[in-house]
mmCIF file of C-alpha atoms in Angstrom:
data_model
loop_
_atom_site.group_PDB
_atom_site.id
_atom_site.type_symbol
_atom_site.label_atom_id
_atom_site.label_comp_id
_atom_site.label_asym_id
_atom_site.label_seq_id
_atom_site.Cartn_x
_atom_site.Cartn_y
_atom_site.Cartn_z
ATOM 1 C CA GLY N 1 8.094 -13.002 2.639
ATOM 2 C CA ALA N 2 8.821 -11.988 -0.929
ATOM 3 C CA VAL N 3 11.209 -9.125 -1.641
ATOM 4 C CA VAL N 4 10.460 -6.251 -3.971
ATOM 5 C CA SER N 5 13.194 -3.761 -4.773
ATOM 6 C CA GLN N 6 12.540 -0.324 -6.211
ATOM 7 C CA HIS N 7 15.126 2.004 -7.680
ATOM 8 C CA PRO N 8 15.975 4.831 -7.375
ATOM 9 C CA SER N 9 14.825 5.807 -3.905
ATOM 10 C CA ARG N 10 15.128 9.495 -4.697
ATOM 11 C CA VAL N 11 15.413 11.389 -7.931
ATOM 12 C CA ILE N 12 15.433 15.050 -8.837
ATOM 13 C CA CYS N 13 14.889 15.994 -12.446
ATOM 14 C CA LYS N 14 14.369 19.104 -14.475
ATOM 15 C CA SER N 15 10.976 20.010 -15.810
ATOM 16 C CA GLY N 16 10.435 18.550 -19.270
ATOM 17 C CA THR N 17 12.716 15.560 -18.856
ATOM 18 C CA SER N 18 11.747 11.923 -18.378
ATOM 19 C CA VAL N 19 12.445 9.710 -15.395
ATOM 20 C CA LYS N 20 12.408 5.928 -15.205
ATOM 21 C CA ILE N 21 11.641 4.027 -12.010
ATOM 22 C CA GLU N 22 12.319 0.303 -11.722
ATOM 23 C CA CYS N 23 10.477 -2.261 -9.660
ATOM 24 C CA ARG N 24 11.975 -5.731 -9.319
ATOM 25 C CA SER N 25 10.759 -8.879 -7.657
ATOM 26 C CA LEU N 26 13.964 -10.422 -6.315
ATOM 27 C CA ASP N 27 12.951 -13.915 -5.257
ATOM 28 C CA PHE N 28 9.750 -14.643 -7.100
ATOM 29 C CA GLN N 29 8.118 -14.141 -10.453
ATOM 30 C CA ALA N 30 5.432 -11.495 -10.707
ATOM 31 C CA THR N 31 3.083 -11.577 -13.659
ATOM 32 C CA THR N 32 1.331 -8.568 -12.203
ATOM 33 C CA MET N 33 2.734 -5.525 -10.443
ATOM 34 C CA PHE N 34 1.043 -2.381 -9.258
ATOM 35 C CA TRP N 35 2.075 1.248 -9.266
ATOM 36 C CA TYR N 36 0.769 3.639 -6.629
ATOM 37 C CA ARG N 37 1.193 7.334 -6.094
ATOM 38 C CA GLN N 38 1.181 9.042 -2.723
ATOM 39 C CA PHE N 39 1.002 12.796 -2.259
ATOM 40 C CA PRO N 40 2.227 14.248 1.052
ATOM 41 C CA LYS N 41 0.006 13.341 3.979
ATOM 42 C CA GLN N 42 -2.337 11.406 1.740
ATOM 43 C CA SER N 43 -3.086 7.794 1.068
ATOM 44 C CA LEU N 44 -1.790 5.563 -1.678
ATOM 45 C CA MET N 45 -3.756 5.762 -4.893
ATOM 46 C CA LEU N 46 -3.463 3.062 -7.513
ATOM 47 C CA MET N 47 -2.221 4.408 -10.832
ATOM 48 C CA ALA N 48 -2.009 1.292 -12.934
ATOM 49 C CA THR N 49 -1.693 -2.455 -13.052
ATOM 50 C CA SER N 50 1.398 -3.673 -14.864
ATOM 51 C CA ASN N 51 0.891 -6.931 -16.747
ATOM 52 C CA GLU N 52 3.836 -9.008 -17.939
ATOM 53 C CA GLY N 53 3.915 -9.226 -21.701
ATOM 54 C CA SER N 54 0.872 -7.056 -22.282
ATOM 55 C CA LYS N 55 -0.349 -3.509 -21.909
ATOM 56 C CA ALA N 56 -0.811 -1.957 -18.525
ATOM 57 C CA THR N 57 -4.263 -1.211 -17.184
ATOM 58 C CA TYR N 58 -4.597 2.383 -16.042
ATOM 59 C CA GLU N 59 -6.967 3.743 -13.423
ATOM 60 C CA GLN N 60 -9.399 6.427 -14.400
ATOM 61 C CA GLY N 61 -7.792 9.831 -14.623
ATOM 62 C CA VAL N 62 -4.235 8.562 -15.072
ATOM 63 C CA GLU N 63 -2.622 9.684 -18.311
ATOM 64 C CA LYS N 64 -1.287 6.695 -20.219
ATOM 65 C CA ASP N 65 1.041 8.740 -22.382
ATOM 66 C CA LYS N 66 2.543 10.481 -19.409
ATOM 67 C CA PHE N 67 3.089 7.460 -17.185
ATOM 68 C CA LEU N 68 4.520 4.740 -19.410
ATOM 69 C CA ILE N 69 4.627 1.282 -17.916
ATOM 70 C CA ASN N 70 6.645 -1.609 -19.279
ATOM 71 C CA HIS N 71 6.612 -5.110 -17.837
ATOM 72 C CA ALA N 72 8.920 -6.965 -20.166
ATOM 73 C CA SER N 73 9.932 -9.760 -17.823
ATOM 74 C CA LEU N 74 8.491 -11.651 -14.897
ATOM 75 C CA THR N 75 10.727 -9.811 -12.452
ATOM 76 C CA LEU N 76 10.817 -6.237 -13.714
ATOM 77 C CA SER N 77 8.302 -3.475 -14.249
ATOM 78 C CA THR N 78 9.283 0.073 -15.089
ATOM 79 C CA LEU N 79 7.371 3.334 -14.747
ATOM 80 C CA THR N 80 8.558 6.217 -16.901
ATOM 81 C CA VAL N 81 7.289 9.680 -16.110
ATOM 82 C CA THR N 82 7.548 11.509 -19.408
ATOM 83 C CA SER N 83 7.918 15.274 -19.807
ATOM 84 C CA ALA N 84 7.838 15.660 -16.051
ATOM 85 C CA HIS N 85 6.358 18.767 -14.473
ATOM 86 C CA PRO N 86 6.505 20.029 -10.893
ATOM 87 C CA GLU N 87 2.998 18.714 -10.253
ATOM 88 C CA ASP N 88 4.316 15.200 -10.927
ATOM 89 C CA SER N 89 6.471 15.496 -7.824
ATOM 90 C CA SER N 90 5.273 12.761 -5.537
ATOM 91 C CA PHE N 91 6.116 9.464 -3.893
ATOM 92 C CA TYR N 92 5.748 6.507 -6.250
ATOM 93 C CA ILE N 93 5.633 2.993 -4.879
ATOM 94 C CA CYS N 94 5.241 -0.381 -6.520
ATOM 95 C CA SER N 95 3.950 -3.674 -5.235
ATOM 96 C CA ALA N 96 3.748 -7.263 -6.361
ATOM 97 C CA GLY N 97 1.942 -10.292 -5.086
ATOM 98 C CA GLY N 98 3.860 -13.339 -3.965
ATOM 99 C CA GLN N 99 3.286 -16.803 -5.275
ATOM 100 C CA LYS N 100 0.247 -17.338 -3.102
ATOM 101 C CA ASN N 101 -1.508 -14.196 -4.337
ATOM 102 C CA THR N 102 -2.777 -13.495 -0.848
ATOM 103 C CA GLU N 103 -0.891 -10.331 -0.031
ATOM 104 C CA ALA N 104 1.109 -7.557 -1.630
ATOM 105 C CA PHE N 105 4.790 -6.820 -1.106
ATOM 106 C CA PHE N 106 5.989 -3.282 -1.533
ATOM 107 C CA GLY N 107 9.097 -1.710 -2.879
ATOM 108 C CA GLN N 108 10.850 0.981 -0.892
ATOM 109 C CA GLY N 109 9.275 3.751 -2.942
ATOM 110 C CA THR N 110 10.719 6.572 -5.043
ATOM 111 C CA ARG N 111 10.538 10.194 -4.082
ATOM 112 C CA LEU N 112 10.390 12.200 -7.306
ATOM 113 C CA THR N 113 11.048 15.914 -7.277
ATOM 114 C CA VAL N 114 10.648 17.883 -10.483
ATOM 115 C CA VAL N 115 12.304 21.289 -10.464
ATOM 116 C CA ALA U 1 -15.903 -1.059 -6.386
ATOM 117 C CA GLN U 2 -14.548 -1.244 -2.892
ATOM 118 C CA THR U 3 -14.197 1.610 -0.432
ATOM 119 C CA VAL U 4 -12.229 1.760 2.790
ATOM 120 C CA THR U 5 -12.886 4.383 5.441
ATOM 121 C CA GLN U 6 -10.697 5.404 8.334
ATOM 122 C CA SER U 7 -12.482 8.003 10.405
ATOM 123 C CA GLN U 8 -9.603 8.927 12.701
ATOM 124 C CA PRO U 9 -7.053 11.161 10.936
ATOM 125 C CA GLU U 10 -4.870 11.397 14.025
ATOM 126 C CA MET U 11 -4.549 9.647 17.357
ATOM 127 C CA SER U 12 -2.128 9.799 20.224
ATOM 128 C CA VAL U 13 -1.631 7.600 23.251
ATOM 129 C CA GLN U 14 0.788 7.290 26.116
ATOM 130 C CA GLU U 15 3.520 4.717 25.851
ATOM 131 C CA ALA U 16 2.503 1.281 27.202
ATOM 132 C CA GLU U 17 -1.199 2.010 26.777
ATOM 133 C CA THR U 18 -3.577 0.312 24.391
ATOM 134 C CA VAL U 19 -4.985 2.026 21.326
ATOM 135 C CA THR U 20 -7.587 0.987 18.781
ATOM 136 C CA LEU U 21 -7.671 2.246 15.210
ATOM 137 C CA SER U 22 -10.959 2.042 13.335
ATOM 138 C CA CYS U 23 -11.625 0.926 9.786
ATOM 139 C CA THR U 24 -14.813 0.205 7.892
ATOM 140 C CA TYR U 25 -15.156 -0.972 4.339
ATOM 141 C CA ASP U 26 -17.759 -1.600 1.727
ATOM 142 C CA THR U 27 -17.736 -4.406 -0.804
ATOM 143 C CA SER U 28 -20.002 -6.839 -2.564
ATOM 144 C CA GLU U 29 -17.274 -9.467 -2.610
ATOM 145 C CA ASN U 30 -17.450 -12.472 -0.339
ATOM 146 C CA ASN U 31 -13.863 -13.656 -0.554
ATOM 147 C CA TYR U 32 -11.267 -11.044 0.281
ATOM 148 C CA TYR U 33 -8.435 -10.017 2.564
ATOM 149 C CA LEU U 34 -8.023 -7.083 4.878
ATOM 150 C CA PHE U 35 -4.729 -5.602 5.968
ATOM 151 C CA TRP U 36 -3.239 -3.056 8.268
ATOM 152 C CA TYR U 37 -0.056 -1.469 6.980
ATOM 153 C CA LYS U 38 2.309 0.734 8.922
ATOM 154 C CA GLN U 39 4.159 3.531 7.146
ATOM 155 C CA PRO U 40 6.936 5.098 9.243
ATOM 156 C CA PRO U 41 8.725 8.300 8.176
ATOM 157 C CA SER U 42 10.883 6.241 5.802
ATOM 158 C CA ARG U 43 7.613 5.631 3.895
ATOM 159 C CA GLN U 44 8.313 1.932 3.537
ATOM 160 C CA MET U 45 5.020 0.047 3.695
ATOM 161 C CA ILE U 46 5.208 -2.564 6.440
ATOM 162 C CA LEU U 47 2.566 -5.231 6.805
ATOM 163 C CA VAL U 48 1.272 -5.283 10.371
ATOM 164 C CA ILE U 49 -1.471 -7.868 10.189
ATOM 165 C CA ARG U 50 -3.670 -9.686 7.699
ATOM 166 C CA GLN U 51 -7.173 -11.090 7.993
ATOM 167 C CA GLU U 52 -8.804 -13.552 5.617
ATOM 168 C CA ALA U 53 -12.496 -12.836 5.293
ATOM 169 C CA TYR U 54 -13.547 -16.470 5.367
ATOM 170 C CA LYS U 55 -11.865 -16.953 8.739
ATOM 171 C CA GLN U 56 -14.017 -15.982 11.702
ATOM 172 C CA GLN U 57 -11.116 -16.002 14.127
ATOM 173 C CA ASN U 58 -9.504 -12.620 14.595
ATOM 174 C CA ALA U 59 -5.880 -12.399 13.492
ATOM 175 C CA THR U 60 -3.198 -11.719 16.087
ATOM 176 C CA GLU U 61 0.473 -10.829 15.717
ATOM 177 C CA ASN U 62 2.203 -10.296 19.053
ATOM 178 C CA ARG U 63 0.969 -6.909 20.357
ATOM 179 C CA PHE U 64 -1.289 -6.373 17.348
ATOM 180 C CA SER U 65 -4.737 -7.828 17.018
ATOM 181 C CA VAL U 66 -7.842 -7.103 15.001
ATOM 182 C CA ASN U 67 -11.545 -7.098 15.656
ATOM 183 C CA PHE U 68 -13.055 -8.309 12.399
ATOM 184 C CA GLN U 69 -16.819 -7.961 12.131
ATOM 185 C CA LYS U 70 -17.710 -9.205 8.669
ATOM 186 C CA ALA U 71 -21.423 -8.461 8.820
ATOM 187 C CA ALA U 72 -20.748 -4.930 9.972
ATOM 188 C CA LYS U 73 -17.833 -4.591 7.537
ATOM 189 C CA SER U 74 -15.601 -3.398 10.324
ATOM 190 C CA PHE U 75 -11.910 -4.143 10.816
ATOM 191 C CA SER U 76 -10.270 -2.365 13.759
ATOM 192 C CA LEU U 77 -6.660 -2.699 14.878
ATOM 193 C CA LYS U 78 -5.707 -2.904 18.535
ATOM 194 C CA ILE U 79 -2.168 -2.177 19.592
ATOM 195 C CA SER U 80 -1.366 -3.319 23.105
ATOM 196 C CA ASP U 81 1.522 -2.101 25.241
ATOM 197 C CA SER U 82 2.245 0.611 22.690
ATOM 198 C CA GLN U 83 5.866 1.492 22.042
ATOM 199 C CA LEU U 84 7.565 4.603 20.701
ATOM 200 C CA GLY U 85 8.430 2.688 17.552
ATOM 201 C CA ASP U 86 4.735 2.288 16.821
ATOM 202 C CA THR U 87 4.559 5.962 15.878
ATOM 203 C CA ALA U 88 3.638 5.995 12.180
ATOM 204 C CA MET U 89 0.838 6.298 9.672
ATOM 205 C CA TYR U 90 -1.438 3.280 9.668
ATOM 206 C CA PHE U 91 -3.425 2.313 6.603
ATOM 207 C CA CYS U 92 -6.279 -0.126 6.422
ATOM 208 C CA ALA U 93 -6.485 -1.890 3.062
ATOM 209 C CA PHE U 94 -8.780 -4.224 1.150
ATOM 210 C CA MET U 95 -7.771 -6.842 -1.377
ATOM 211 C CA LYS U 96 -10.080 -8.999 -3.434
ATOM 212 C CA HIS U 97 -9.131 -12.657 -3.487
ATOM 213 C CA GLY U 98 -6.976 -13.508 -6.492
ATOM 214 C CA ASN U 99 -6.018 -9.913 -7.242
ATOM 215 C CA GLU U 100 -3.197 -8.205 -5.325
ATOM 216 C CA LYS U 101 -4.525 -4.743 -6.075
ATOM 217 C CA LEU U 102 -5.113 -2.870 -2.829
ATOM 218 C CA THR U 103 -7.677 -0.241 -1.938
ATOM 219 C CA PHE U 104 -6.457 1.906 0.931
ATOM 220 C CA GLY U 105 -8.154 3.998 3.546
ATOM 221 C CA THR U 106 -7.035 7.563 4.134
ATOM 222 C CA GLY U 107 -4.832 6.589 7.042
ATOM 223 C CA THR U 108 -4.497 7.346 10.733
ATOM 224 C CA ARG U 109 -1.454 9.136 12.057
ATOM 225 C CA LEU U 110 -0.600 7.517 15.373
ATOM 226 C CA THR U 111 1.739 9.165 17.848
ATOM 227 C CA ILE U 112 3.015 7.355 20.912
ATOM 228 C CA ILE U 113 3.836 9.810 23.666
ATOM 229 C CA PRO U 114 6.765 9.009 25.961
#
């Protein structure tokens, strides 16, 4: 299957700072990637769809200015949490479809803690 | 919009026994995929099994099999000869054909008891 790599796996930041999370497709090109958020003991909720070369599509209730998404190449999407607050602490995970577009491949996830 | 429902928040079973996890979904789409993902404590999402909606035959992967009832919009996962390593959260997920965006159920926490 296709490989998706996400970095960092864990990050702790101070309140008010920004944090960037990278999602890379290692062995395939991904015109579309997806960013999910998972609170403890809850399911994965889609935040946004990252589109290569164009603006991301955000789900209802997700703040565009707070969660900046950039998909500048066919193998890299980044999620930047701006002016992070403790309530942004969560597990963020990305996914991308393979060439057949019949399943999603996930990154390892990023545990963000804002102190 | 699609919805996925998992009605069993937690389940436990003795090692080597068989367990079935339930999942129902709602959609107006005709061409789609259904998945079961396993999420161990590491939180890495691991694909367990995939079912293509246009295929009537139930998918099987070693000890894992599904009972796909398209008319009833039901997609249950059966784990045979359960092992300690099967302990994890299990998520049922829906994907529309041509779009890798997933809609997840709320998950079932499965514990295999030694």
